[in-house]
């Protein structure tokens, strides 16, 4: 969901956005519940294909945004040179975790969407 919102709200010429997971189910499309909540708010995640976060991908990134503190720790364990370039999506709010809604009911996806969109709005003035 975050990638779709960032693409719609923040993407400018010369910027690239990529989404990857530490435990991604490679090759899978977006979860139907995530797509439903995105579509309900005018976003499109239908092109999404899950991919694994790799050391090379992260090293090529100017900024890596994570949803949970444990993800920040995992990225830094894999790539210590990324210190200062790995931040929480919620950095400009309270830097708290945004729980992964995968496998949960639609209400959890809706709540995650609201939080993600709010956090991305805060990034708009910072990038």
Short mmCIF file of N, CA and C in Angstrom, two decimals:
data_model
loop_
_atom_site.label_atom_id
_atom_site.label_comp_id
_atom_site.label_asym_id
_atom_site.label_seq_id
_atom_site.Cartn_x
_atom_site.Cartn_y
_atom_site.Cartn_z
N UNK A 1 0.83 -1.19 0.00
CA UNK A 1 0.00 0.00 0.00
C UNK A 1 0.87 1.25 0.00
N UNK A 2 1.95 1.22 0.77
CA UNK A 2 2.82 2.39 0.86
C UNK A 2 3.40 2.76 -0.50
N UNK A 3 3.84 1.77 -1.26
CA UNK A 3 4.42 2.06 -2.57
C UNK A 3 3.40 2.76 -3.46
N UNK A 4 2.19 2.28 -3.51
CA UNK A 4 1.16 2.89 -4.36
C UNK A 4 0.87 4.32 -3.94
N UNK A 5 0.82 4.57 -2.64
CA UNK A 5 0.54 5.92 -2.15
C UNK A 5 1.72 6.84 -2.45
N UNK A 6 2.94 6.36 -2.22
CA UNK A 6 4.13 7.17 -2.52
C UNK A 6 4.16 7.51 -4.01
N UNK A 7 3.90 6.54 -4.84
CA UNK A 7 3.91 6.80 -6.30
C UNK A 7 2.90 7.90 -6.67
N UNK A 8 1.74 7.85 -6.08
CA UNK A 8 0.69 8.81 -6.41
C UNK A 8 0.94 10.19 -5.79
N UNK A 9 1.50 10.23 -4.60
CA UNK A 9 1.60 11.50 -3.88
C UNK A 9 2.97 12.17 -3.91
N UNK A 10 4.04 11.37 -4.02
CA UNK A 10 5.38 11.93 -3.83
C UNK A 10 6.29 11.85 -5.04
N UNK A 11 5.99 10.98 -5.97
CA UNK A 11 6.90 10.73 -7.08
C UNK A 11 7.05 11.98 -7.94
N UNK A 12 8.31 12.36 -8.14
CA UNK A 12 8.64 13.51 -8.99
C UNK A 12 9.62 13.04 -10.06
N UNK A 13 9.81 13.83 -11.11
CA UNK A 13 10.78 13.44 -12.14
C UNK A 13 12.14 13.14 -11.50
N UNK A 14 12.74 12.06 -11.94
CA UNK A 14 14.04 11.66 -11.42
C UNK A 14 13.99 10.77 -10.19
N UNK A 15 12.83 10.67 -9.57
CA UNK A 15 12.70 9.81 -8.39
C UNK A 15 12.27 8.42 -8.81
N UNK A 16 12.79 7.45 -8.09
CA UNK A 16 12.36 6.07 -8.29
C UNK A 16 11.86 5.53 -6.95
N UNK A 17 10.85 4.71 -7.01
CA UNK A 17 10.28 4.10 -5.82
C UNK A 17 10.23 2.60 -6.03
N UNK A 18 10.65 1.86 -5.03
CA UNK A 18 10.60 0.40 -5.11
C UNK A 18 10.15 -0.12 -3.76
N UNK A 19 9.38 -1.17 -3.81
CA UNK A 19 8.90 -1.82 -2.60
C UNK A 19 9.49 -3.22 -2.56
N UNK A 20 10.00 -3.59 -1.40
CA UNK A 20 10.57 -4.93 -1.23
C UNK A 20 10.41 -5.32 0.23
N UNK A 21 10.27 -6.60 0.46
CA UNK A 21 10.07 -7.09 1.82
C UNK A 21 11.20 -7.98 2.29
N UNK A 22 11.42 -7.99 3.58
CA UNK A 22 12.44 -8.85 4.16
C UNK A 22 12.02 -10.31 4.11
N UNK A 23 10.72 -10.55 4.13
CA UNK A 23 10.19 -11.92 4.05
C UNK A 23 9.10 -11.98 2.99
N UNK A 24 9.36 -11.32 1.87
CA UNK A 24 8.35 -11.22 0.81
C UNK A 24 8.07 -12.57 0.16
N UNK A 25 6.83 -12.74 -0.24
CA UNK A 25 6.42 -13.92 -1.01
C UNK A 25 6.62 -13.55 -2.48
N UNK A 26 7.86 -13.68 -2.94
CA UNK A 26 8.27 -13.23 -4.27
C UNK A 26 7.30 -13.65 -5.37
N UNK A 27 7.02 -12.66 -6.23
CA UNK A 27 6.20 -12.92 -7.40
C UNK A 27 4.70 -12.82 -7.18
N UNK A 28 4.27 -12.67 -5.94
CA UNK A 28 2.84 -12.61 -5.65
C UNK A 28 2.30 -11.20 -5.90
N UNK A 29 1.05 -11.10 -6.33
CA UNK A 29 0.43 -9.79 -6.51
C UNK A 29 0.03 -9.19 -5.15
N UNK A 30 -0.45 -7.99 -5.20
CA UNK A 30 -0.91 -7.31 -3.98
C UNK A 30 -2.06 -8.11 -3.36
N UNK A 31 -2.13 -8.09 -2.06
CA UNK A 31 -3.22 -8.75 -1.34
C UNK A 31 -4.54 -8.10 -1.78
N UNK A 32 -5.56 -8.88 -2.06
CA UNK A 32 -6.85 -8.31 -2.50
C UNK A 32 -7.43 -7.32 -1.49
N UNK A 33 -7.20 -7.52 -0.21
CA UNK A 33 -7.72 -6.57 0.78
C UNK A 33 -6.97 -5.24 0.70
N UNK A 34 -5.68 -5.30 0.44
CA UNK A 34 -4.90 -4.07 0.26
C UNK A 34 -5.35 -3.35 -1.00
N UNK A 35 -5.54 -4.10 -2.07
CA UNK A 35 -6.01 -3.49 -3.31
C UNK A 35 -7.38 -2.85 -3.12
N UNK A 36 -8.24 -3.49 -2.38
CA UNK A 36 -9.59 -2.95 -2.14
C UNK A 36 -9.53 -1.62 -1.41
N UNK A 37 -8.73 -1.54 -0.37
CA UNK A 37 -8.65 -0.28 0.38
C UNK A 37 -7.97 0.80 -0.46
N UNK A 38 -6.96 0.43 -1.22
CA UNK A 38 -6.33 1.42 -2.11
C UNK A 38 -7.34 1.95 -3.12
N UNK A 39 -8.07 1.05 -3.78
CA UNK A 39 -9.05 1.45 -4.79
C UNK A 39 -10.14 2.33 -4.19
N UNK A 40 -10.55 2.03 -2.97
CA UNK A 40 -11.58 2.82 -2.31
C UNK A 40 -11.13 4.26 -2.08
N UNK A 41 -9.81 4.49 -2.07
CA UNK A 41 -9.26 5.83 -1.85
C UNK A 41 -8.62 6.40 -3.11
N UNK A 42 -8.86 5.76 -4.26
CA UNK A 42 -8.39 6.30 -5.53
C UNK A 42 -6.96 5.94 -5.92
N UNK A 43 -6.37 4.95 -5.26
CA UNK A 43 -5.02 4.51 -5.60
C UNK A 43 -5.09 3.18 -6.33
N UNK A 44 -4.02 2.87 -7.06
CA UNK A 44 -3.97 1.61 -7.80
C UNK A 44 -2.71 0.84 -7.43
N UNK A 45 -2.88 -0.33 -6.87
CA UNK A 45 -1.76 -1.19 -6.54
C UNK A 45 -1.73 -2.44 -7.38
N UNK A 46 -2.51 -2.46 -8.45
CA UNK A 46 -2.67 -3.68 -9.24
C UNK A 46 -1.40 -4.12 -9.95
N UNK A 47 -0.45 -3.23 -10.15
CA UNK A 47 0.79 -3.58 -10.84
C UNK A 47 1.82 -4.19 -9.89
N UNK A 48 1.55 -4.14 -8.60
CA UNK A 48 2.52 -4.60 -7.60
C UNK A 48 2.81 -6.09 -7.72
N UNK A 49 4.10 -6.41 -7.65
CA UNK A 49 4.57 -7.79 -7.59
C UNK A 49 5.58 -7.84 -6.45
N UNK A 50 5.36 -8.71 -5.50
CA UNK A 50 6.23 -8.79 -4.32
C UNK A 50 7.64 -9.22 -4.72
N UNK A 51 8.61 -8.58 -4.07
CA UNK A 51 10.00 -8.98 -4.28
C UNK A 51 10.76 -8.89 -2.97
N UNK A 52 11.86 -9.59 -2.94
CA UNK A 52 12.68 -9.67 -1.74
C UNK A 52 13.61 -8.47 -1.66
N UNK A 53 13.77 -7.92 -0.49
CA UNK A 53 14.75 -6.86 -0.27
C UNK A 53 16.14 -7.50 -0.28
N UNK A 54 17.00 -7.01 -1.13
CA UNK A 54 18.36 -7.54 -1.21
C UNK A 54 19.34 -6.48 -0.74
N UNK A 55 20.51 -6.92 -0.39
CA UNK A 55 21.55 -6.00 0.03
C UNK A 55 21.85 -5.00 -1.09
N UNK A 56 21.96 -5.48 -2.32
CA UNK A 56 22.25 -4.60 -3.45
C UNK A 56 21.16 -3.55 -3.64
N UNK A 57 19.91 -3.98 -3.61
CA UNK A 57 18.79 -3.04 -3.78
C UNK A 57 18.85 -1.95 -2.71
N UNK A 58 19.07 -2.36 -1.48
CA UNK A 58 19.10 -1.38 -0.39
C UNK A 58 20.31 -0.45 -0.50
N UNK A 59 21.47 -0.99 -0.89
CA UNK A 59 22.66 -0.15 -1.03
C UNK A 59 22.50 0.88 -2.13
N UNK A 60 21.69 0.59 -3.13
CA UNK A 60 21.45 1.51 -4.24
C UNK A 60 20.41 2.58 -3.89
N UNK A 61 19.84 2.49 -2.72
CA UNK A 61 18.75 3.40 -2.33
C UNK A 61 19.28 4.58 -1.54
N UNK A 62 18.71 5.74 -1.82
CA UNK A 62 19.05 6.94 -1.04
C UNK A 62 18.32 6.94 0.29
N UNK A 63 17.16 6.29 0.32
CA UNK A 63 16.33 6.26 1.52
C UNK A 63 15.59 4.93 1.55
N UNK A 64 15.60 4.29 2.71
CA UNK A 64 14.85 3.05 2.92
C UNK A 64 13.87 3.33 4.06
N UNK A 65 12.58 3.18 3.77
CA UNK A 65 11.55 3.40 4.78
C UNK A 65 11.01 2.06 5.25
N UNK A 66 10.94 1.91 6.55
CA UNK A 66 10.47 0.66 7.15
C UNK A 66 9.19 0.93 7.93
N UNK A 67 8.39 -0.12 8.06
CA UNK A 67 7.13 0.00 8.78
C UNK A 67 7.28 -0.34 10.26
N UNK A 68 8.29 -1.15 10.59
CA UNK A 68 8.46 -1.61 11.97
C UNK A 68 9.92 -1.46 12.40
N UNK A 69 10.13 -1.23 13.69
CA UNK A 69 11.49 -1.08 14.23
C UNK A 69 12.33 -2.33 13.95
N UNK A 70 11.71 -3.50 14.03
CA UNK A 70 12.47 -4.73 13.79
C UNK A 70 12.98 -4.78 12.35
N UNK A 71 12.27 -4.15 11.43
CA UNK A 71 12.72 -4.09 10.04
C UNK A 71 13.93 -3.17 9.91
N UNK A 72 13.90 -2.05 10.62
CA UNK A 72 15.06 -1.15 10.62
C UNK A 72 16.29 -1.92 11.12
N UNK A 73 16.13 -2.64 12.21
CA UNK A 73 17.24 -3.41 12.78
C UNK A 73 17.73 -4.48 11.80
N UNK A 74 16.82 -5.15 11.13
CA UNK A 74 17.20 -6.20 10.18
C UNK A 74 17.96 -5.61 8.99
N UNK A 75 17.49 -4.48 8.48
CA UNK A 75 18.16 -3.84 7.35
C UNK A 75 19.56 -3.41 7.76
N UNK A 76 19.69 -2.81 8.94
CA UNK A 76 21.01 -2.36 9.39
C UNK A 76 21.94 -3.52 9.70
N UNK A 77 21.39 -4.65 10.12
CA UNK A 77 22.22 -5.84 10.34
C UNK A 77 22.76 -6.35 9.00
N UNK A 78 21.94 -6.27 7.97
CA UNK A 78 22.35 -6.72 6.64
C UNK A 78 23.29 -5.71 5.97
N UNK A 79 23.01 -4.43 6.17
CA UNK A 79 23.77 -3.35 5.52
C UNK A 79 24.08 -2.23 6.52
N UNK A 80 25.08 -2.40 7.36
CA UNK A 80 25.38 -1.36 8.35
C UNK A 80 25.70 0.01 7.74
N UNK A 81 26.14 0.03 6.50
CA UNK A 81 26.48 1.30 5.84
C UNK A 81 25.24 2.14 5.54
N UNK A 82 24.06 1.59 5.74
CA UNK A 82 22.82 2.33 5.49
C UNK A 82 22.39 3.19 6.68
N UNK A 83 23.15 3.14 7.77
CA UNK A 83 22.79 3.95 8.94
C UNK A 83 22.60 5.40 8.50
N UNK A 84 21.49 5.98 8.89
CA UNK A 84 21.15 7.34 8.49
C UNK A 84 20.27 7.40 7.25
N UNK A 85 20.19 6.29 6.50
CA UNK A 85 19.33 6.23 5.32
C UNK A 85 18.16 5.29 5.52
N UNK A 86 18.08 4.66 6.69
CA UNK A 86 16.96 3.76 7.00
C UNK A 86 16.16 4.42 8.12
N UNK A 87 14.93 4.75 7.81
CA UNK A 87 14.06 5.43 8.77
C UNK A 87 12.69 4.76 8.80
N UNK A 88 11.99 5.02 9.86
CA UNK A 88 10.61 4.54 9.96
C UNK A 88 9.72 5.39 9.06
N UNK A 89 8.75 4.77 8.43
CA UNK A 89 7.76 5.53 7.65
C UNK A 89 7.09 6.55 8.57
N UNK A 90 6.93 6.21 9.81
CA UNK A 90 6.29 7.09 10.80
C UNK A 90 7.28 8.05 11.47
N UNK A 91 8.45 8.22 10.89
CA UNK A 91 9.52 9.05 11.47
C UNK A 91 9.05 10.44 11.88
N UNK A 92 8.26 11.09 11.05
CA UNK A 92 7.84 12.47 11.32
C UNK A 92 6.63 12.54 12.25
N UNK A 93 6.13 11.41 12.65
CA UNK A 93 5.04 11.37 13.63
C UNK A 93 5.63 10.88 14.94
N UNK A 94 5.41 9.64 15.27
CA UNK A 94 5.90 9.14 16.57
C UNK A 94 6.91 8.02 16.42
N UNK A 95 7.31 7.70 15.19
CA UNK A 95 8.29 6.65 14.89
C UNK A 95 7.87 5.28 15.44
N UNK A 96 6.56 5.09 15.58
CA UNK A 96 6.09 3.80 16.08
C UNK A 96 5.79 2.86 14.92
N UNK A 97 5.70 1.58 15.24
CA UNK A 97 5.43 0.56 14.24
C UNK A 97 4.07 0.72 13.59
N UNK A 98 4.02 0.37 12.32
CA UNK A 98 2.77 0.21 11.59
C UNK A 98 2.68 -1.28 11.33
N UNK A 99 1.80 -1.94 12.04
CA UNK A 99 1.71 -3.39 11.96
C UNK A 99 1.28 -3.86 10.59
N UNK A 100 1.89 -4.94 10.14
CA UNK A 100 1.56 -5.55 8.87
C UNK A 100 0.17 -6.17 8.96
N UNK A 101 -0.76 -5.77 8.10
CA UNK A 101 -2.12 -6.31 8.18
C UNK A 101 -2.29 -7.66 7.49
N UNK A 102 -1.24 -8.15 6.84
CA UNK A 102 -1.35 -9.38 6.05
C UNK A 102 -1.96 -10.51 6.88
N UNK A 103 -2.96 -11.18 6.29
CA UNK A 103 -3.62 -12.30 6.93
C UNK A 103 -4.69 -11.92 7.93
N UNK A 104 -4.96 -10.63 8.04
CA UNK A 104 -5.96 -10.17 9.00
C UNK A 104 -7.19 -9.65 8.26
N UNK A 105 -8.18 -9.18 9.00
CA UNK A 105 -9.43 -8.79 8.33
C UNK A 105 -9.33 -7.39 7.72
N UNK A 106 -10.35 -7.05 6.94
CA UNK A 106 -10.35 -5.80 6.18
C UNK A 106 -10.20 -4.57 7.07
N UNK A 107 -10.77 -4.61 8.28
CA UNK A 107 -10.65 -3.46 9.19
C UNK A 107 -9.20 -3.14 9.51
N UNK A 108 -8.37 -4.18 9.63
CA UNK A 108 -6.95 -3.98 9.94
C UNK A 108 -6.25 -3.36 8.73
N UNK A 109 -6.61 -3.78 7.53
CA UNK A 109 -6.06 -3.16 6.32
C UNK A 109 -6.48 -1.69 6.24
N UNK A 110 -7.73 -1.40 6.56
CA UNK A 110 -8.22 -0.02 6.53
C UNK A 110 -7.43 0.85 7.51
N UNK A 111 -7.20 0.34 8.70
CA UNK A 111 -6.46 1.09 9.72
C UNK A 111 -5.01 1.29 9.29
N UNK A 112 -4.40 0.25 8.73
CA UNK A 112 -3.02 0.37 8.26
C UNK A 112 -2.94 1.41 7.14
N UNK A 113 -3.91 1.37 6.22
CA UNK A 113 -3.94 2.35 5.14
C UNK A 113 -3.98 3.76 5.70
N UNK A 114 -4.88 4.02 6.63
CA UNK A 114 -5.01 5.37 7.20
C UNK A 114 -3.69 5.84 7.79
N UNK A 115 -3.03 4.97 8.50
CA UNK A 115 -1.76 5.34 9.14
C UNK A 115 -0.67 5.56 8.09
N UNK A 116 -0.59 4.68 7.12
CA UNK A 116 0.41 4.81 6.06
C UNK A 116 0.21 6.11 5.29
N UNK A 117 -1.02 6.38 4.90
CA UNK A 117 -1.29 7.61 4.13
C UNK A 117 -0.94 8.85 4.95
N UNK A 118 -1.28 8.84 6.21
CA UNK A 118 -0.95 9.97 7.08
C UNK A 118 0.56 10.18 7.17
N UNK A 119 1.30 9.11 7.34
CA UNK A 119 2.76 9.21 7.43
C UNK A 119 3.37 9.70 6.12
N UNK A 120 2.84 9.24 5.00
CA UNK A 120 3.36 9.67 3.70
C UNK A 120 3.08 11.15 3.47
N UNK A 121 1.94 11.63 3.92
CA UNK A 121 1.67 13.08 3.82
C UNK A 121 2.76 13.87 4.53
N UNK A 122 3.22 13.38 5.66
CA UNK A 122 4.27 14.07 6.40
C UNK A 122 5.62 14.04 5.67
N UNK A 123 5.87 12.99 4.92
CA UNK A 123 7.11 12.92 4.14
C UNK A 123 7.11 13.90 2.98
N UNK A 124 5.96 14.27 2.48
CA UNK A 124 5.88 15.13 1.28
C UNK A 124 6.68 16.42 1.44
N UNK A 125 6.64 17.00 2.60
CA UNK A 125 7.36 18.27 2.81
C UNK A 125 8.84 18.05 3.11
N UNK A 126 9.25 16.81 3.28
CA UNK A 126 10.63 16.52 3.68
C UNK A 126 11.52 16.05 2.53
N UNK A 127 10.91 15.58 1.45
CA UNK A 127 11.71 15.05 0.34
C UNK A 127 12.00 16.09 -0.70
#
